[in-house]
Amino acid sequence: MNSPSLYCSFYLDLDDIANKIKHSGARTVGLQFPEGLKRSAFFIAGELEKRTSVNIIISGNPCYGACDVDMELMRSVDVLFHFGHSELVKGLDNVIYIETPART
């Protein structure tokens, strides 16, 4: 299954995200979601853990856009995936923005 279609109305290519994790060499990965995707956070984290065997930490802090990166989590993980938004903040080397368009 490439996306959690049963759990959310957004498109996520979990295979692509898993490949990015593997290529990064990360051992600990952070996931940050906007409010509309938080209900799928545990499903997404579980799928990525199965595919990569890394430790995943989910941010529970509010997220109101691409400029609202969880800086504390970013400093605690090897790579932080920020879902829902296009890259806005430059210079955050360990943050990967994952655009999540709505399913049509």
PDB file of N, CA and C in Angstrom:
ATOM      1  N   MET A   1       0.857  -1.175   0.000  1.00  0.00           N
ATOM      2  CA  MET A   1       0.000   0.000   0.000  1.00  0.00           C
ATOM      3  C   MET A   1       0.901   1.234   0.000  1.00  0.00           C
ATOM      4  N   ASN A   2       0.747   2.094  -0.973  1.00  0.00           N
ATOM      5  CA  ASN A   2       1.571   3.290  -1.084  1.00  0.00           C
ATOM      6  C   ASN A   2       1.102   4.442  -0.234  1.00  0.00           C
ATOM      7  N   SER A   3      -0.148   4.466   0.119  1.00  0.00           N
ATOM      8  CA  SER A   3      -0.648   5.617   0.866  1.00  0.00           C
ATOM      9  C   SER A   3      -1.733   5.178   1.835  1.00  0.00           C
ATOM     10  N   PRO A   4      -1.910   5.926   2.902  1.00  0.00           N
ATOM     11  CA  PRO A   4      -2.934   5.573   3.881  1.00  0.00           C
ATOM     12  C   PRO A   4      -4.310   6.037   3.434  1.00  0.00           C
ATOM     13  N   SER A   5      -4.765   5.550   2.288  1.00  0.00           N
ATOM     14  CA  SER A   5      -6.009   6.055   1.721  1.00  0.00           C
ATOM     15  C   SER A   5      -7.211   5.771   2.617  1.00  0.00           C
ATOM     16  N   LEU A   6      -7.135   4.748   3.429  1.00  0.00           N
ATOM     17  CA  LEU A   6      -8.242   4.456   4.331  1.00  0.00           C
ATOM     18  C   LEU A   6      -8.252   5.379   5.536  1.00  0.00           C
ATOM     19  N   TYR A   7      -7.159   6.094   5.752  1.00  0.00           N
ATOM     20  CA  TYR A   7      -7.008   6.884   6.963  1.00  0.00           C
ATOM     21  C   TYR A   7      -6.998   8.383   6.732  1.00  0.00           C
ATOM     22  N   CYS A   8      -6.751   8.814   5.522  1.00  0.00           N
ATOM     23  CA  CYS A   8      -6.748  10.257   5.286  1.00  0.00           C
ATOM     24  C   CYS A   8      -7.087  10.548   3.838  1.00  0.00           C
ATOM     25  N   SER A   9      -7.418  11.791   3.575  1.00  0.00           N
ATOM     26  CA  SER A   9      -7.821  12.182   2.229  1.00  0.00           C
ATOM     27  C   SER A   9      -6.703  12.923   1.507  1.00  0.00           C
ATOM     28  N   PHE A  10      -5.459  12.644   1.893  1.00  0.00           N
ATOM     29  CA  PHE A  10      -4.302  13.263   1.260  1.00  0.00           C
ATOM     30  C   PHE A  10      -3.440  12.189   0.626  1.00  0.00           C
ATOM     31  N   TYR A  11      -2.720  12.561  -0.426  1.00  0.00           N
ATOM     32  CA  TYR A  11      -1.848  11.609  -1.094  1.00  0.00           C
ATOM     33  C   TYR A  11      -0.468  11.633  -0.460  1.00  0.00           C
ATOM     34  N   LEU A  12       0.008  10.478  -0.044  1.00  0.00           N
ATOM     35  CA  LEU A  12       1.358  10.329   0.489  1.00  0.00           C
ATOM     36  C   LEU A  12       2.008   9.135  -0.188  1.00  0.00           C
ATOM     37  N   ASP A  13       3.195   9.312  -0.729  1.00  0.00           N
ATOM     38  CA  ASP A  13       3.947   8.210  -1.314  1.00  0.00           C
ATOM     39  C   ASP A  13       4.897   7.684  -0.241  1.00  0.00           C
ATOM     40  N   LEU A  14       4.419   6.726   0.530  1.00  0.00           N
ATOM     41  CA  LEU A  14       5.204   6.214   1.647  1.00  0.00           C
ATOM     42  C   LEU A  14       6.460   5.493   1.185  1.00  0.00           C
ATOM     43  N   ASP A  15       6.427   4.883   0.007  1.00  0.00           N
ATOM     44  CA  ASP A  15       7.636   4.247  -0.527  1.00  0.00           C
ATOM     45  C   ASP A  15       8.719   5.285  -0.774  1.00  0.00           C
ATOM     46  N   ASP A  16       8.352   6.418  -1.338  1.00  0.00           N
ATOM     47  CA  ASP A  16       9.317   7.490  -1.596  1.00  0.00           C
ATOM     48  C   ASP A  16       9.881   8.038  -0.286  1.00  0.00           C
ATOM     49  N   ILE A  17       9.030   8.236   0.688  1.00  0.00           N
ATOM     50  CA  ILE A  17       9.483   8.750   1.984  1.00  0.00           C
ATOM     51  C   ILE A  17      10.415   7.738   2.648  1.00  0.00           C
ATOM     52  N   ALA A  18      10.067   6.451   2.587  1.00  0.00           N
ATOM     53  CA  ALA A  18      10.932   5.412   3.156  1.00  0.00           C
ATOM     54  C   ALA A  18      12.292   5.404   2.471  1.00  0.00           C
ATOM     55  N   ASN A  19      12.310   5.574   1.159  1.00  0.00           N
ATOM     56  CA  ASN A  19      13.591   5.632   0.438  1.00  0.00           C
ATOM     57  C   ASN A  19      14.414   6.835   0.868  1.00  0.00           C
ATOM     58  N   LYS A  20      13.774   7.961   1.089  1.00  0.00           N
ATOM     59  CA  LYS A  20      14.499   9.151   1.563  1.00  0.00           C
ATOM     60  C   LYS A  20      15.110   8.893   2.937  1.00  0.00           C
ATOM     61  N   ILE A  21      14.378   8.208   3.783  1.00  0.00           N
ATOM     62  CA  ILE A  21      14.899   7.877   5.112  1.00  0.00           C
ATOM     63  C   ILE A  21      16.115   6.965   4.978  1.00  0.00           C
ATOM     64  N   LYS A  22      15.993   5.921   4.169  1.00  0.00           N
ATOM     65  CA  LYS A  22      17.102   4.976   3.988  1.00  0.00           C
ATOM     66  C   LYS A  22      18.334   5.670   3.438  1.00  0.00           C
ATOM     67  N   HIS A  23      18.158   6.534   2.442  1.00  0.00           N
ATOM     68  CA  HIS A  23      19.292   7.229   1.829  1.00  0.00           C
ATOM     69  C   HIS A  23      19.911   8.270   2.757  1.00  0.00           C
ATOM     70  N   SER A  24      19.162   8.738   3.735  1.00  0.00           N
ATOM     71  CA  SER A  24      19.696   9.746   4.657  1.00  0.00           C
ATOM     72  C   SER A  24      20.634   9.135   5.696  1.00  0.00           C
ATOM     73  N   GLY A  25      20.502   7.833   5.929  1.00  0.00           N
ATOM     74  CA  GLY A  25      21.295   7.179   6.961  1.00  0.00           C
ATOM     75  C   GLY A  25      20.810   7.478   8.369  1.00  0.00           C
ATOM     76  N   ALA A  26      19.637   8.049   8.492  1.00  0.00           N
ATOM     77  CA  ALA A  26      19.092   8.440   9.795  1.00  0.00           C
ATOM     78  C   ALA A  26      18.773   7.220  10.652  1.00  0.00           C
ATOM     79  N   ARG A  27      18.943   7.382  11.940  1.00  0.00           N
ATOM     80  CA  ARG A  27      18.532   6.367  12.914  1.00  0.00           C
ATOM     81  C   ARG A  27      17.265   6.795  13.645  1.00  0.00           C
ATOM     82  N   THR A  28      17.123   8.107  13.823  1.00  0.00           N
ATOM     83  CA  THR A  28      15.940   8.667  14.483  1.00  0.00           C
ATOM     84  C   THR A  28      15.327   9.712  13.564  1.00  0.00           C
ATOM     85  N   VAL A  29      14.042   9.559  13.292  1.00  0.00           N
ATOM     86  CA  VAL A  29      13.337  10.417  12.341  1.00  0.00           C
ATOM     87  C   VAL A  29      12.160  11.084  13.047  1.00  0.00           C
ATOM     88  N   GLY A  30      11.996  12.373  12.809  1.00  0.00           N
ATOM     89  CA  GLY A  30      10.854  13.103  13.331  1.00  0.00           C
ATOM     90  C   GLY A  30       9.809  13.306  12.251  1.00  0.00           C
ATOM     91  N   LEU A  31       8.556  13.271  12.647  1.00  0.00           N
ATOM     92  CA  LEU A  31       7.443  13.543  11.734  1.00  0.00           C
ATOM     93  C   LEU A  31       6.627  14.682  12.319  1.00  0.00           C
ATOM     94  N   GLN A  32       6.380  15.699  11.499  1.00  0.00           N
ATOM     95  CA  GLN A  32       5.558  16.833  11.921  1.00  0.00           C
ATOM     96  C   GLN A  32       4.418  16.992  10.927  1.00  0.00           C
ATOM     97  N   PHE A  33       3.196  17.041  11.453  1.00  0.00           N
ATOM     98  CA  PHE A  33       2.004  17.080  10.617  1.00  0.00           C
ATOM     99  C   PHE A  33       1.167  18.316  10.907  1.00  0.00           C
ATOM    100  N   PRO A  34       0.485  18.841   9.872  1.00  0.00           N
ATOM    101  CA  PRO A  34      -0.522  19.873  10.123  1.00  0.00           C
ATOM    102  C   PRO A  34      -1.734  19.210  10.776  1.00  0.00           C
ATOM    103  N   GLU A  35      -2.599  20.011  11.318  1.00  0.00           N
ATOM    104  CA  GLU A  35      -3.736  19.487  12.079  1.00  0.00           C
ATOM    105  C   GLU A  35      -4.559  18.472  11.283  1.00  0.00           C
ATOM    106  N   GLY A  36      -4.770  18.707  10.000  1.00  0.00           N
ATOM    107  CA  GLY A  36      -5.600  17.821   9.189  1.00  0.00           C
ATOM    108  C   GLY A  36      -5.019  16.439   8.958  1.00  0.00           C
ATOM    109  N   LEU A  37      -3.735  16.269   9.181  1.00  0.00           N
ATOM    110  CA  LEU A  37      -3.090  14.966   8.983  1.00  0.00           C
ATOM    111  C   LEU A  37      -2.752  14.257  10.290  1.00  0.00           C
ATOM    112  N   LYS A  38      -2.899  14.927  11.409  1.00  0.00           N
ATOM    113  CA  LYS A  38      -2.486  14.325  12.684  1.00  0.00           C
ATOM    114  C   LYS A  38      -3.240  13.039  12.998  1.00  0.00           C
ATOM    115  N   ARG A  39      -4.471  12.922  12.554  1.00  0.00           N
ATOM    116  CA  ARG A  39      -5.227  11.705  12.854  1.00  0.00           C
ATOM    117  C   ARG A  39      -4.634  10.479  12.156  1.00  0.00           C
ATOM    118  N   SER A  40      -3.794  10.695  11.152  1.00  0.00           N
ATOM    119  CA  SER A  40      -3.139   9.597  10.440  1.00  0.00           C
ATOM    120  C   SER A  40      -1.698   9.385  10.878  1.00  0.00           C
ATOM    121  N   ALA A  41      -1.236  10.155  11.856  1.00  0.00           N
ATOM    122  CA  ALA A  41       0.182  10.145  12.237  1.00  0.00           C
ATOM    123  C   ALA A  41       0.667   8.763  12.675  1.00  0.00           C
ATOM    124  N   PHE A  42      -0.097   8.061  13.500  1.00  0.00           N
ATOM    125  CA  PHE A  42       0.364   6.762  13.996  1.00  0.00           C
ATOM    126  C   PHE A  42       0.407   5.724  12.884  1.00  0.00           C
ATOM    127  N   PHE A  43      -0.565   5.764  11.985  1.00  0.00           N
ATOM    128  CA  PHE A  43      -0.550   4.846  10.844  1.00  0.00           C
ATOM    129  C   PHE A  43       0.681   5.102   9.982  1.00  0.00           C
ATOM    130  N   ILE A  44       0.926   6.368   9.641  1.00  0.00           N
ATOM    131  CA  ILE A  44       2.066   6.728   8.792  1.00  0.00           C
ATOM    132  C   ILE A  44       3.375   6.341   9.474  1.00  0.00           C
ATOM    133  N   ALA A  45       3.508   6.660  10.758  1.00  0.00           N
ATOM    134  CA  ALA A  45       4.727   6.315  11.498  1.00  0.00           C
ATOM    135  C   ALA A  45       4.937   4.800  11.521  1.00  0.00           C
ATOM    136  N   GLY A  46       3.882   4.055  11.755  1.00  0.00           N
ATOM    137  CA  GLY A  46       3.987   2.595  11.780  1.00  0.00           C
ATOM    138  C   GLY A  46       4.438   2.025  10.454  1.00  0.00           C
ATOM    139  N   GLU A  47       3.870   2.528   9.372  1.00  0.00           N
ATOM    140  CA  GLU A  47       4.267   2.070   8.037  1.00  0.00           C
ATOM    141  C   GLU A  47       5.731   2.387   7.759  1.00  0.00           C
ATOM    142  N   LEU A  48       6.161   3.590   8.125  1.00  0.00           N
ATOM    143  CA  LEU A  48       7.553   3.972   7.879  1.00  0.00           C
ATOM    144  C   LEU A  48       8.512   3.181   8.760  1.00  0.00           C
ATOM    145  N   GLU A  49       8.128   2.897   9.990  1.00  0.00           N
ATOM    146  CA  GLU A  49       8.976   2.067  10.860  1.00  0.00           C
ATOM    147  C   GLU A  49       9.138   0.671  10.284  1.00  0.00           C
ATOM    148  N   LYS A  50       8.054   0.087   9.770  1.00  0.00           N
ATOM    149  CA  LYS A  50       8.129  -1.248   9.162  1.00  0.00           C
ATOM    150  C   LYS A  50       9.057  -1.262   7.957  1.00  0.00           C
ATOM    151  N   ARG A  51       9.012  -0.214   7.166  1.00  0.00           N
ATOM    152  CA  ARG A  51       9.781  -0.167   5.920  1.00  0.00           C
ATOM    153  C   ARG A  51      11.236   0.230   6.114  1.00  0.00           C
ATOM    154  N   THR A  52      11.564   0.849   7.256  1.00  0.00           N
ATOM    155  CA  THR A  52      12.918   1.391   7.426  1.00  0.00           C
ATOM    156  C   THR A  52      13.634   0.925   8.690  1.00  0.00           C
ATOM    157  N   SER A  53      12.926   0.433   9.672  1.00  0.00           N
ATOM    158  CA  SER A  53      13.498   0.013  10.961  1.00  0.00           C
ATOM    159  C   SER A  53      14.173   1.151  11.729  1.00  0.00           C
ATOM    160  N   VAL A  54      13.731   2.386  11.528  1.00  0.00           N
ATOM    161  CA  VAL A  54      14.269   3.519  12.290  1.00  0.00           C
ATOM    162  C   VAL A  54      13.321   3.833  13.445  1.00  0.00           C
ATOM    163  N   ASN A  55      13.819   4.582  14.406  1.00  0.00           N
ATOM    164  CA  ASN A  55      12.974   5.084  15.486  1.00  0.00           C
ATOM    165  C   ASN A  55      12.287   6.354  15.001  1.00  0.00           C
ATOM    166  N   ILE A  56      10.998   6.448  15.229  1.00  0.00           N
ATOM    167  CA  ILE A  56      10.241   7.611  14.764  1.00  0.00           C
ATOM    168  C   ILE A  56       9.614   8.325  15.955  1.00  0.00           C
ATOM    169  N   ILE A  57       9.739   9.646  15.938  1.00  0.00           N
ATOM    170  CA  ILE A  57       9.126  10.507  16.948  1.00  0.00           C
ATOM    171  C   ILE A  57       8.131  11.411  16.230  1.00  0.00           C
ATOM    172  N   ILE A  58       6.902  11.457  16.727  1.00  0.00           N
ATOM    173  CA  ILE A  58       5.857  12.293  16.138  1.00  0.00           C
ATOM    174  C   ILE A  58       5.718  13.560  16.965  1.00  0.00           C
ATOM    175  N   SER A  59       5.749  14.705  16.301  1.00  0.00           N
ATOM    176  CA  SER A  59       5.521  15.975  16.985  1.00  0.00           C
ATOM    177  C   SER A  59       4.039  16.108  17.317  1.00  0.00           C
ATOM    178  N   GLY A  60       3.755  16.463  18.553  1.00  0.00           N
ATOM    179  CA  GLY A  60       2.379  16.730  18.957  1.00  0.00           C
ATOM    180  C   GLY A  60       2.068  18.212  19.010  1.00  0.00           C
ATOM    181  N   ASN A  61       3.065  19.028  18.684  1.00  0.00           N
ATOM    182  CA  ASN A  61       2.872  20.479  18.723  1.00  0.00           C
ATOM    183  C   ASN A  61       2.016  20.948  17.555  1.00  0.00           C
ATOM    184  N   PRO A  62       1.288  22.039  17.722  1.00  0.00           N
ATOM    185  CA  PRO A  62       0.521  22.599  16.608  1.00  0.00           C
ATOM    186  C   PRO A  62       1.442  22.962  15.446  1.00  0.00           C
ATOM    187  N   CYS A  63       0.893  22.878  14.252  1.00  0.00           N
ATOM    188  CA  CYS A  63       1.662  23.225  13.050  1.00  0.00           C
ATOM    189  C   CYS A  63       0.753  24.028  12.131  1.00  0.00           C
ATOM    190  N   TYR A  64       1.134  25.272  11.883  1.00  0.00           N
ATOM    191  CA  TYR A  64       0.283  26.170  11.107  1.00  0.00           C
ATOM    192  C   TYR A  64       0.874  26.558   9.765  1.00  0.00           C
ATOM    193  N   GLY A  65       1.879  25.839   9.301  1.00  0.00           N
ATOM    194  CA  GLY A  65       2.444  26.136   7.996  1.00  0.00           C
ATOM    195  C   GLY A  65       3.907  25.765   7.913  1.00  0.00           C
ATOM    196  N   ALA A  66       4.475  25.971   6.734  1.00  0.00           N
ATOM    197  CA  ALA A  66       5.862  25.582   6.476  1.00  0.00           C
ATOM    198  C   ALA A  66       6.856  26.358   7.322  1.00  0.00           C
ATOM    199  N   CYS A  67       6.477  27.539   7.772  1.00  0.00           N
ATOM    200  CA  CYS A  67       7.390  28.338   8.601  1.00  0.00           C
ATOM    201  C   CYS A  67       7.342  27.909  10.064  1.00  0.00           C
ATOM    202  N   ASP A  68       6.471  26.965  10.394  1.00  0.00           N
ATOM    203  CA  ASP A  68       6.256  26.552  11.780  1.00  0.00           C
ATOM    204  C   ASP A  68       6.911  25.193  12.052  1.00  0.00           C
ATOM    205  N   VAL A  69       8.204  25.100  11.799  1.00  0.00           N
ATOM    206  CA  VAL A  69       8.951  23.863  12.020  1.00  0.00           C
ATOM    207  C   VAL A  69       9.155  23.663  13.521  1.00  0.00           C
ATOM    208  N   ASP A  70       8.960  22.449  13.984  1.00  0.00           N
ATOM    209  CA  ASP A  70       9.181  22.110  15.392  1.00  0.00           C
ATOM    210  C   ASP A  70      10.692  22.068  15.632  1.00  0.00           C
ATOM    211  N   MET A  71      11.244  23.197  16.068  1.00  0.00           N
ATOM    212  CA  MET A  71      12.696  23.338  16.206  1.00  0.00           C
ATOM    213  C   MET A  71      13.265  22.411  17.280  1.00  0.00           C
ATOM    214  N   GLU A  72      12.525  22.188  18.347  1.00  0.00           N
ATOM    215  CA  GLU A  72      13.010  21.288  19.397  1.00  0.00           C
ATOM    216  C   GLU A  72      13.134  19.863  18.865  1.00  0.00           C
ATOM    217  N   LEU A  73      12.120  19.408  18.145  1.00  0.00           N
ATOM    218  CA  LEU A  73      12.179  18.074  17.552  1.00  0.00           C
ATOM    219  C   LEU A  73      13.285  18.012  16.512  1.00  0.00           C
ATOM    220  N   MET A  74      13.422  19.058  15.706  1.00  0.00           N
ATOM    221  CA  MET A  74      14.456  19.088  14.672  1.00  0.00           C
ATOM    222  C   MET A  74      15.844  18.859  15.278  1.00  0.00           C
ATOM    223  N   ARG A  75      16.090  19.438  16.440  1.00  0.00           N
ATOM    224  CA  ARG A  75      17.395  19.283  17.097  1.00  0.00           C
ATOM    225  C   ARG A  75      17.562  17.905  17.736  1.00  0.00           C
ATOM    226  N   SER A  76      16.469  17.164  17.894  1.00  0.00           N
ATOM    227  CA  SER A  76      16.504  15.869  18.581  1.00  0.00           C
ATOM    228  C   SER A  76      16.579  14.672  17.644  1.00  0.00           C
ATOM    229  N   VAL A  77      16.442  14.908  16.338  1.00  0.00           N
ATOM    230  CA  VAL A  77      16.398  13.805  15.376  1.00  0.00           C
ATOM    231  C   VAL A  77      17.451  14.002  14.289  1.00  0.00           C
ATOM    232  N   ASP A  78      17.714  12.921  13.557  1.00  0.00           N
ATOM    233  CA  ASP A  78      18.642  13.016  12.428  1.00  0.00           C
ATOM    234  C   ASP A  78      17.987  13.716  11.243  1.00  0.00           C
ATOM    235  N   VAL A  79      16.716  13.405  11.000  1.00  0.00           N
ATOM    236  CA  VAL A  79      15.954  14.002   9.899  1.00  0.00           C
ATOM    237  C   VAL A  79      14.536  14.268  10.388  1.00  0.00           C
ATOM    238  N   LEU A  80      13.995  15.418  10.016  1.00  0.00           N
ATOM    239  CA  LEU A  80      12.612  15.774  10.333  1.00  0.00           C
ATOM    240  C   LEU A  80      11.839  15.909   9.028  1.00  0.00           C
ATOM    241  N   PHE A  81      10.753  15.153   8.912  1.00  0.00           N
ATOM    242  CA  PHE A  81       9.860  15.273   7.762  1.00  0.00           C
ATOM    243  C   PHE A  81       8.695  16.166   8.162  1.00  0.00           C
ATOM    244  N   HIS A  82       8.555  17.262   7.432  1.00  0.00           N
ATOM    245  CA  HIS A  82       7.509  18.253   7.692  1.00  0.00           C
ATOM    246  C   HIS A  82       6.449  18.073   6.605  1.00  0.00           C
ATOM    247  N   PHE A  83       5.299  17.529   6.976  1.00  0.00           N
ATOM    248  CA  PHE A  83       4.255  17.177   6.015  1.00  0.00           C
ATOM    249  C   PHE A  83       3.289  18.327   5.778  1.00  0.00           C
ATOM    250  N   GLY A  84       2.778  18.374   4.557  1.00  0.00           N
ATOM    251  CA  GLY A  84       1.686  19.271   4.237  1.00  0.00           C
ATOM    252  C   GLY A  84       2.048  20.520   3.484  1.00  0.00           C
ATOM    253  N   HIS A  85       3.307  20.903   3.481  1.00  0.00           N
ATOM    254  CA  HIS A  85       3.664  22.214   2.949  1.00  0.00           C
ATOM    255  C   HIS A  85       4.883  22.151   2.031  1.00  0.00           C
ATOM    256  N   SER A  86       4.962  23.117   1.136  1.00  0.00           N
ATOM    257  CA  SER A  86       6.150  23.294   0.303  1.00  0.00           C
ATOM    258  C   SER A  86       7.260  23.884   1.157  1.00  0.00           C
ATOM    259  N   GLU A  87       8.494  23.681   0.724  1.00  0.00           N
ATOM    260  CA  GLU A  87       9.627  24.243   1.462  1.00  0.00           C
ATOM    261  C   GLU A  87       9.528  25.755   1.486  1.00  0.00           C
ATOM    262  N   LEU A  88       9.656  26.312   2.674  1.00  0.00           N
ATOM    263  CA  LEU A  88       9.597  27.757   2.838  1.00  0.00           C
ATOM    264  C   LEU A  88      10.835  28.265   3.555  1.00  0.00           C
ATOM    265  N   VAL A  89      11.237  27.544   4.581  1.00  0.00           N
ATOM    266  CA  VAL A  89      12.378  27.961   5.388  1.00  0.00           C
ATOM    267  C   VAL A  89      13.634  27.309   4.824  1.00  0.00           C
ATOM    268  N   LYS A  90      14.545  28.099   4.313  1.00  0.00           N
ATOM    269  CA  LYS A  90      15.802  27.591   3.756  1.00  0.00           C
ATOM    270  C   LYS A  90      16.834  27.460   4.868  1.00  0.00           C
ATOM    271  N   GLY A  91      17.796  26.585   4.657  1.00  0.00           N
ATOM    272  CA  GLY A  91      18.906  26.472   5.587  1.00  0.00           C
ATOM    273  C   GLY A  91      18.704  25.489   6.726  1.00  0.00           C
ATOM    274  N   LEU A  92      17.601  24.775   6.731  1.00  0.00           N
ATOM    275  CA  LEU A  92      17.383  23.740   7.744  1.00  0.00           C
ATOM    276  C   LEU A  92      17.772  22.406   7.112  1.00  0.00           C
ATOM    277  N   ASP A  93      19.038  22.061   7.273  1.00  0.00           N
ATOM    278  CA  ASP A  93      19.615  20.936   6.538  1.00  0.00           C
ATOM    279  C   ASP A  93      18.948  19.595   6.804  1.00  0.00           C
ATOM    280  N   ASN A  94      18.432  19.390   7.999  1.00  0.00           N
ATOM    281  CA  ASN A  94      17.853  18.083   8.288  1.00  0.00           C
ATOM    282  C   ASN A  94      16.322  18.079   8.242  1.00  0.00           C
ATOM    283  N   VAL A  95      15.736  19.068   7.555  1.00  0.00           N
ATOM    284  CA  VAL A  95      14.280  19.105   7.385  1.00  0.00           C
ATOM    285  C   VAL A  95      13.948  18.807   5.929  1.00  0.00           C
ATOM    286  N   ILE A  96      13.058  17.836   5.734  1.00  0.00           N
ATOM    287  CA  ILE A  96      12.579  17.496   4.398  1.00  0.00           C
ATOM    288  C   ILE A  96      11.083  17.795   4.370  1.00  0.00           C
ATOM    289  N   TYR A  97      10.690  18.656   3.458  1.00  0.00           N
ATOM    290  CA  TYR A  97       9.282  19.035   3.319  1.00  0.00           C
ATOM    291  C   TYR A  97       8.591  18.049   2.384  1.00  0.00           C
ATOM    292  N   ILE A  98       7.448  17.545   2.812  1.00  0.00           N
ATOM    293  CA  ILE A  98       6.666  16.608   2.017  1.00  0.00           C
ATOM    294  C   ILE A  98       5.321  17.263   1.716  1.00  0.00           C
ATOM    295  N   GLU A  99       5.152  17.686   0.472  1.00  0.00           N
ATOM    296  CA  GLU A  99       3.856  18.249   0.080  1.00  0.00           C
ATOM    297  C   GLU A  99       2.824  17.132   0.090  1.00  0.00           C
ATOM    298  N   THR A 100       1.650  17.429   0.590  1.00  0.00           N
ATOM    299  CA  THR A 100       0.598  16.420   0.673  1.00  0.00           C
ATOM    300  C   THR A 100      -0.684  16.966   0.051  1.00  0.00           C
ATOM    301  N   PRO A 101      -0.784  16.845  -1.267  1.00  0.00           N
ATOM    302  CA  PRO A 101      -1.995  17.339  -1.925  1.00  0.00           C
ATOM    303  C   PRO A 101      -3.211  16.491  -1.556  1.00  0.00           C
ATOM    304  N   ALA A 102      -4.356  17.121  -1.579  1.00  0.00           N
ATOM    305  CA  ALA A 102      -5.602  16.415  -1.296  1.00  0.00           C
ATOM    306  C   ALA A 102      -5.903  15.441  -2.421  1.00  0.00           C
ATOM    307  N   ARG A 103      -6.488  14.321  -2.057  1.00  0.00           N
ATOM    308  CA  ARG A 103      -6.928  13.350  -3.070  1.00  0.00           C
ATOM    309  C   ARG A 103      -8.139  13.941  -3.791  1.00  0.00           C
ATOM    310  N   THR A 104      -8.188  13.723  -5.076  1.00  0.00           N
ATOM    311  CA  THR A 104      -9.340  14.215  -5.840  1.00  0.00           C
ATOM    312  C   THR A 104     -10.149  13.081  -6.392  1.00  0.00           C
TER     313      THR A 104
END
